[in-house]
Coordinates of C-alpha atoms in Angstrom, one line a residue:
Chain A
D1 CA 0.2 0.0 0.2
A2 CA 2.0 3.2 -1.3
G3 CA -0.4 5.6 0.4
V4 CA -1.4 9.0 -0.6
I5 CA 2.1 10.3 -3.0
Q6 CA 2.5 14.0 -3.7
S7 CA 4.8 15.5 -6.0
P8 CA 7.2 17.6 -5.8
R9 CA 7.9 17.3 -2.1
H10 CA 9.8 20.5 -2.2
E11 CA 9.3 23.5 -4.4
V12 CA 11.0 26.8 -4.4
T13 CA 10.1 29.3 -7.2
E14 CA 10.0 32.8 -8.1
M15 CA 6.8 35.1 -7.5
G16 CA 4.6 35.3 -10.9
Q17 CA 5.6 31.9 -11.7
E18 CA 3.3 28.6 -12.4
V19 CA 3.1 26.1 -9.7
T20 CA 2.0 22.7 -10.1
L21 CA 1.0 20.5 -7.0
R22 CA 0.4 17.1 -8.0
C23 CA -1.2 14.2 -6.1
K24 CA -2.3 10.4 -6.3
P25 CA -4.9 9.2 -3.8
I26 CA -4.7 5.5 -2.2
S27 CA -6.8 3.3 -4.6
G28 CA -10.5 2.8 -4.1
H29 CA -10.8 6.0 -2.2
N30 CA -13.4 8.1 -3.9
S31 CA -12.8 11.5 -2.0
L32 CA -9.6 13.9 -2.1
F33 CA -8.7 17.0 -0.6
W34 CA -6.3 19.6 -0.6
Y35 CA -5.4 21.5 2.4
R36 CA -2.8 24.4 3.2
Q37 CA -1.1 24.6 6.6
T38 CA 0.9 27.6 7.5
M39 CA 1.6 28.6 11.4
M40 CA -0.9 31.8 10.9
R41 CA -4.0 29.8 9.6
G42 CA -3.4 26.1 10.5
L43 CA -4.6 23.9 8.7
E44 CA -7.0 25.2 6.0
L45 CA -9.2 22.8 3.3
L46 CA -8.9 24.2 -0.2
I47 CA -10.9 21.9 -1.9
Y48 CA -12.8 18.6 -1.5
F49 CA -13.6 15.9 -4.3
N50 CA -16.0 13.4 -4.3
N51 CA -16.1 11.0 -7.2
N52 CA -13.7 13.4 -9.0
V53 CA -16.2 16.1 -8.8
P54 CA -15.1 19.2 -6.9
I55 CA -18.0 19.2 -3.5
D56 CA -16.8 22.6 -2.0
D57 CA -14.2 24.8 -3.2
S58 CA -15.2 27.6 -0.7
G59 CA -11.7 27.7 0.6
M60 CA -9.5 28.3 -2.4
P61 CA -8.2 31.7 -1.6
E62 CA -8.9 33.0 -5.1
D63 CA -8.8 33.1 -8.8
R64 CA -5.2 32.5 -8.9
F65 CA -5.8 29.1 -7.0
S66 CA -7.6 26.0 -9.3
A67 CA -7.8 22.4 -9.1
K68 CA -8.7 19.6 -11.2
M69 CA -9.2 15.8 -11.0
P70 CA -9.4 14.2 -14.3
N71 CA -9.8 10.6 -13.2
A72 CA -10.1 8.8 -9.8
S73 CA -6.2 8.3 -9.5
F74 CA -5.0 11.8 -10.3
S75 CA -5.2 15.4 -9.2
T76 CA -3.7 18.6 -9.5
L77 CA -3.6 21.9 -7.4
K78 CA -2.1 24.7 -9.8
I79 CA -1.1 28.3 -8.6
Q80 CA -0.9 31.2 -11.0
P81 CA 0.6 33.6 -10.6
S82 CA 2.4 32.6 -7.8
E83 CA 2.8 35.3 -4.6
P84 CA 5.1 35.1 -1.4
R85 CA 2.1 34.9 0.8
D86 CA 1.0 31.3 -1.0
S87 CA 4.4 30.0 0.8
A88 CA 3.3 26.9 3.0
V89 CA 3.3 23.4 3.0
Y90 CA 0.2 21.8 1.1
F91 CA -1.2 18.8 1.7
C92 CA -3.2 16.2 -0.3
G93 CA -5.0 13.4 1.3
S94 CA -8.1 10.6 0.0
A95 CA -10.5 8.9 1.9
F96 CA -13.5 6.3 1.0
Y97 CA -16.7 7.8 1.8
G98 CA -19.6 5.7 2.1
A99 CA -22.6 5.4 4.6
V100 CA -19.9 6.7 7.0
L101 CA -16.9 8.3 7.2
E102 CA -13.8 6.4 7.1
T103 CA -10.2 7.6 8.3
Q104 CA -8.7 10.6 6.0
Y105 CA -5.3 9.9 5.0
F106 CA -2.8 12.5 4.8
G107 CA 0.3 12.7 1.5
P108 CA 3.8 13.6 2.9
G109 CA 3.0 17.4 2.0
T110 CA 4.6 19.6 -0.6
R111 CA 6.7 22.8 1.1
L112 CA 6.4 25.4 -1.3
L113 CA 8.3 28.5 -0.7
V114 CA 7.4 31.6 -3.2
L115 CA 10.3 34.0 -3.7
Chain B
G1 CA -21.3 25.2 8.5
E2 CA -19.2 23.1 11.1
N3 CA -16.8 25.1 13.5
V4 CA -14.6 23.4 15.9
E5 CA -12.6 25.0 18.7
Q6 CA -10.0 23.3 20.4
H7 CA -8.6 24.4 23.7
P8 CA -5.7 24.6 24.9
S9 CA -3.7 25.8 22.2
T10 CA -0.1 25.0 23.7
L11 CA 0.0 22.4 26.9
S12 CA 3.2 21.4 28.5
V13 CA 3.4 18.5 30.9
Q14 CA 5.9 16.3 33.0
E15 CA 6.8 13.2 31.8
G16 CA 3.9 10.5 33.5
D17 CA 1.4 13.2 33.8
S18 CA -1.9 12.9 31.8
A19 CA -2.7 15.4 29.5
V20 CA -6.2 16.2 27.9
I21 CA -7.2 18.5 25.0
K22 CA -10.9 19.7 24.6
C23 CA -13.0 20.6 21.4
T24 CA -16.3 21.7 20.7
Y25 CA -18.3 21.3 17.7
S26 CA -21.3 23.4 16.3
D27 CA -23.0 21.2 13.6
S28 CA -25.2 18.6 15.7
A29 CA -25.2 16.5 12.5
S30 CA -21.5 15.7 12.9
N31 CA -21.0 12.0 13.8
Y32 CA -17.7 11.6 13.3
F33 CA -14.3 12.7 15.4
P34 CA -11.0 11.9 14.6
W35 CA -8.0 13.2 16.1
Y36 CA -4.5 13.4 14.4
K37 CA -1.2 13.7 15.6
Q38 CA 1.7 15.9 13.5
E39 CA 5.3 15.9 14.6
L40 CA 7.4 18.2 13.1
G41 CA 8.3 18.3 9.9
K42 CA 5.6 15.4 9.0
R43 CA 1.9 14.7 7.7
P44 CA -0.9 14.7 10.2
Q45 CA -1.9 11.5 11.0
L46 CA -4.6 9.6 12.5
I47 CA -4.3 8.1 16.4
I48 CA -7.8 7.5 17.2
D49 CA -11.4 8.4 16.2
I50 CA -14.7 8.4 17.6
R51 CA -18.3 7.7 16.0
S52 CA -21.5 9.3 17.6
N53 CA -22.8 6.1 18.5
V54 CA -20.7 5.5 21.2
G55 CA -19.1 8.2 24.2
E56 CA -16.2 6.5 25.0
K57 CA -13.3 4.7 23.3
K58 CA -9.8 3.5 24.9
D59 CA -6.7 2.6 22.9
Q60 CA -3.6 1.8 25.1
R61 CA -2.9 5.1 26.9
I62 CA -4.9 7.1 24.4
A63 CA -8.9 7.6 25.6
V64 CA -11.3 10.0 23.4
T65 CA -14.5 11.1 25.4
L66 CA -17.7 12.4 23.4
N67 CA -20.6 14.3 25.1
K68 CA -23.3 14.9 21.9
T69 CA -25.4 17.0 24.2
A70 CA -23.1 19.7 24.9
K71 CA -21.3 19.2 21.6
H72 CA -17.8 18.3 23.0
F73 CA -15.1 15.7 22.7
S74 CA -11.7 15.3 24.7
L75 CA -8.5 13.5 24.0
H76 CA -6.6 12.2 26.9
I77 CA -3.1 10.9 26.9
T78 CA -2.4 9.1 30.3
E79 CA 1.3 8.2 31.1
T80 CA 2.7 10.9 28.3
Q81 CA 6.1 10.3 27.3
P82 CA 8.7 12.7 25.5
E83 CA 7.5 11.5 22.0
D84 CA 4.2 12.5 22.5
S85 CA 5.5 16.3 22.0
A86 CA 3.6 16.8 18.8
V87 CA 0.5 19.1 17.4
Y88 CA -2.4 17.6 17.8
F89 CA -6.0 18.3 16.0
C90 CA -9.5 17.4 16.6
A91 CA -11.8 17.3 13.7
A92 CA -15.3 16.6 13.2
G93 CA -17.4 15.3 10.0
A94 CA -20.7 13.7 9.1
A95 CA -21.6 11.0 6.8
G96 CA -24.5 12.1 4.6
G97 CA -26.3 15.5 3.8
T98 CA -24.0 17.8 1.4
S99 CA -20.8 17.8 3.0
Y100 CA -20.2 14.4 1.5
G101 CA -17.9 13.9 4.6
K102 CA -15.8 17.0 4.8
L103 CA -13.9 17.5 7.9
T104 CA -13.5 20.5 9.7
F105 CA -10.1 20.6 12.1
G106 CA -9.9 22.5 15.1
Q107 CA -6.5 25.2 15.6
G108 CA -4.6 22.5 16.8
T109 CA -2.4 21.7 20.4
I110 CA 1.1 22.1 20.7
L111 CA 1.9 19.5 23.4
T112 CA 5.3 19.4 24.8
V113 CA 6.2 16.9 27.2
H114 CA 9.1 17.5 29.4
P115 CA 11.5 14.5 30.5

């Protein structure tokens, strides 16, 4: 069991550049989520997919952020253009959602630094 | 939507003492309450969870209690050890409805166990 896979693990970029974060959920899971973690704001839910459909994107900060899930095994989070305040750790995770809630598993995270 | 408040924000104990972290939630529809532990530089990992059909659950030195009437739940760690030092997050979620299993996290508690 590989767990949730994220890439890259670290990203350093300059302000104004496009950043793409990638996620592969656990096989068989039908829910996927993206979180952002900073010291100031804690763990923030950015967007939540169920069966590849975005259910709740109210946490997406602004139009510079976009997320896609073209199939059950892949998702991307894109920031364009990036800004220094986007520096954070971005976690992707997945769960199986059915009649009851099952454990949500987090990926290792992508540490993003925007200069 | 759901709102989860977590207290205290920091907790310092001596090795061997007990530690208690408390959370309150606002949505009476929430029926799943997990607790996550996040060590420095690592991902959040589930340590214990409880569903609304039980009032208490225990796993070795860790226990969680739930009071549905008061809408609060607590994490209890007994015989604390230095390796328990980490950030602990509570969360609340509901199966069914329009939330599709989305979890709302508390702000986190930094637990420090002094040898």
